[in-house]
PDB file of C-alpha atoms in Angstrom:
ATOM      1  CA  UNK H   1       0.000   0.000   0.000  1.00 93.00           C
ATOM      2  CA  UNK H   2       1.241   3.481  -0.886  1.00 91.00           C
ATOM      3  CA  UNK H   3       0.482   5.890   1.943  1.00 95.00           C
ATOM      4  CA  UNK H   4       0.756   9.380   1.497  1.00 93.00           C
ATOM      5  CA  UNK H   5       0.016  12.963   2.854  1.00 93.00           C
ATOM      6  CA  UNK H   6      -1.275  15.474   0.866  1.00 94.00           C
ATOM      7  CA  UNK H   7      -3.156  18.995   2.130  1.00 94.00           C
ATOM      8  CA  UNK H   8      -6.251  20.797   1.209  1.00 94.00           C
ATOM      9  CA  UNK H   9      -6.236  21.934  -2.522  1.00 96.00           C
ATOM     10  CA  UNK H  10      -3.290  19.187  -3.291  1.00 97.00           C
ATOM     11  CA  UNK H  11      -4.175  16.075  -5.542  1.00 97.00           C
ATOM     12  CA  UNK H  12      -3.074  12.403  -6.396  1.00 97.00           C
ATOM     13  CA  UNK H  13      -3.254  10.922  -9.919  1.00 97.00           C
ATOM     14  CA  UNK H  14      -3.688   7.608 -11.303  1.00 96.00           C
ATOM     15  CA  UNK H  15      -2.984   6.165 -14.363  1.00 95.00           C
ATOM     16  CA  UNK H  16      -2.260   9.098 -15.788  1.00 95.00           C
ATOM     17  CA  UNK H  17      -6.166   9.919 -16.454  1.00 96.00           C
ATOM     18  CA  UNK H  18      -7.777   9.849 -13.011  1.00 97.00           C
ATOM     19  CA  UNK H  19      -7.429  12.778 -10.171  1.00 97.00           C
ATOM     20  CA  UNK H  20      -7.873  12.028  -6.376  1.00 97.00           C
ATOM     21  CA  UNK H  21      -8.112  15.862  -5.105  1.00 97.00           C
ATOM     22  CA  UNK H  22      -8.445  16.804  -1.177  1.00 96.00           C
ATOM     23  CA  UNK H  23     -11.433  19.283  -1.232  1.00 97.00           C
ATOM     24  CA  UNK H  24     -11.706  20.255   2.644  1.00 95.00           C
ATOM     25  CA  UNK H  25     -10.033  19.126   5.880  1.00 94.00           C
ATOM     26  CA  UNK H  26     -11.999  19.466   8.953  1.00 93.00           C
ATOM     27  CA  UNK H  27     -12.701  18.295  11.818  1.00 93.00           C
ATOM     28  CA  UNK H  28     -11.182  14.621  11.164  1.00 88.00           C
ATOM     29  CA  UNK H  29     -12.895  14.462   8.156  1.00 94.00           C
ATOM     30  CA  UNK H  30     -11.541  14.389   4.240  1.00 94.00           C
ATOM     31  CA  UNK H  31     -13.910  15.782   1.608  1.00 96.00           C
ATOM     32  CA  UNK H  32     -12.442  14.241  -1.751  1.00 96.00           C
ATOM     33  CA  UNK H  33     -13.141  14.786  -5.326  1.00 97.00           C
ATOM     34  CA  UNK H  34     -12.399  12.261  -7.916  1.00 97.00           C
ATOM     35  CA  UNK H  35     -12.383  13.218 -11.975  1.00 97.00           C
ATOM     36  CA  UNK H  36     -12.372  10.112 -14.173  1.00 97.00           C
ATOM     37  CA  UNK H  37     -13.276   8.655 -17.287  1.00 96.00           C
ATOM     38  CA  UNK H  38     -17.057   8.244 -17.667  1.00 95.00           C
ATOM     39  CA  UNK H  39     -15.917   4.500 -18.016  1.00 94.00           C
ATOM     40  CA  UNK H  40     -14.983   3.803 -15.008  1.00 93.00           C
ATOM     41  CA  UNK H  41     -16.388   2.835 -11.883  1.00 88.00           C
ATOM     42  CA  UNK H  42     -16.294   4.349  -8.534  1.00 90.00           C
ATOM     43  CA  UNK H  43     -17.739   2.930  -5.873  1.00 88.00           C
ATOM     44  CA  UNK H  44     -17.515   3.200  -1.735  1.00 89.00           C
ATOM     45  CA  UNK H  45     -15.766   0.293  -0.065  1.00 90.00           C
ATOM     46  CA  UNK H  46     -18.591  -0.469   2.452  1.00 90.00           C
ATOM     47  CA  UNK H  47     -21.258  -0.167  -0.323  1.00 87.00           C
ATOM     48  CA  UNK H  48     -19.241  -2.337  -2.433  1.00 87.00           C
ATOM     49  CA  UNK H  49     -18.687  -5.074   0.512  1.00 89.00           C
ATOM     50  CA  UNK H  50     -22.520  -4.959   1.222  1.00 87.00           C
ATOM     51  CA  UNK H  51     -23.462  -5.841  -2.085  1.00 85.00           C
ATOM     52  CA  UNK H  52     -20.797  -8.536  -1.608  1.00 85.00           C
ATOM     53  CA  UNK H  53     -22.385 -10.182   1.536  1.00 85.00           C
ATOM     54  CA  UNK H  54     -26.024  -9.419  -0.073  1.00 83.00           C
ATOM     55  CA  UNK H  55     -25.117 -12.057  -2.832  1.00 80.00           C
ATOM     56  CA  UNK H  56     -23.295 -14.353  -0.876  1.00 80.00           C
ATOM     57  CA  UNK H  57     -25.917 -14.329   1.433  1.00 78.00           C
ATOM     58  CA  UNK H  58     -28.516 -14.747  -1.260  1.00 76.00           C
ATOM     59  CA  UNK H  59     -26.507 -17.483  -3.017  1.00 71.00           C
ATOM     60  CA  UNK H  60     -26.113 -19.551   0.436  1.00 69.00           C
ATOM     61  CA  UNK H  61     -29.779 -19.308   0.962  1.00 66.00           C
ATOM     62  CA  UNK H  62     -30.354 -20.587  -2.623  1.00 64.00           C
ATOM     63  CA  UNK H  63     -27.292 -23.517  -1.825  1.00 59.00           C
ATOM     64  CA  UNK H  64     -30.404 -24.779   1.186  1.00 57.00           C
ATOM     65  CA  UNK H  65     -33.390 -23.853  -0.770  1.00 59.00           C
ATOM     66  CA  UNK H  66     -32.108 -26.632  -3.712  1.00 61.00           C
ATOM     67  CA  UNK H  67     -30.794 -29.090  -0.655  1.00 62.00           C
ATOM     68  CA  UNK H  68     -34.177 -28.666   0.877  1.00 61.00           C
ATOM     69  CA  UNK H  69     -35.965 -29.283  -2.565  1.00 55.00           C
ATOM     70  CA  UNK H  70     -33.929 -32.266  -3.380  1.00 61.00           C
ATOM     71  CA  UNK H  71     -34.587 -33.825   0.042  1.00 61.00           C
ATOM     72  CA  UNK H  72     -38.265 -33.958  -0.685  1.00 58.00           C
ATOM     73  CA  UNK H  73     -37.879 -34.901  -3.884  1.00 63.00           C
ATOM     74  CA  UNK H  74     -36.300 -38.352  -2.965  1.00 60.00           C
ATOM     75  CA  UNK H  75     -39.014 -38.946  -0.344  1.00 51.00           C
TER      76      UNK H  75
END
């Protein structure tokens, strides 16, 4: 992981076409701005993790819904 410090008004860029910027520091918060192709994606880690357990979630209950089915199935 590369870790660095940057200020207010500073930015960080990626692949040559994407800008991290640091809008406002204040009060132990970080308001960023991001400017990126339309093409790509950005997303929130904990939105993108909930979606994650969401499907697993809905996948394991599907895994005991088709266990369930083939149980009465055989009877």
């Amino acid at each position: 992981m590369l870790v660095l410090k940057r200020k207010a008004g500073e930015s960080i860029i990626v692949n040559e076409n994407i800008e991290i910027k640091i809008i406002e520091i204040e009060e132990g918060r970080i308001k960023i701005g991001i400017e990126a192709p339309k093409d790509v994606s950005i997303l929130r880690k904990e939105v993108l993790d909930e979606a994650h357990m969401e499907n697993k979630q809905s996948s394991e209950n599907k895994n005991i819904d088709k266990s369930a089915l083939s149980r009465l199935i055989k009877k």
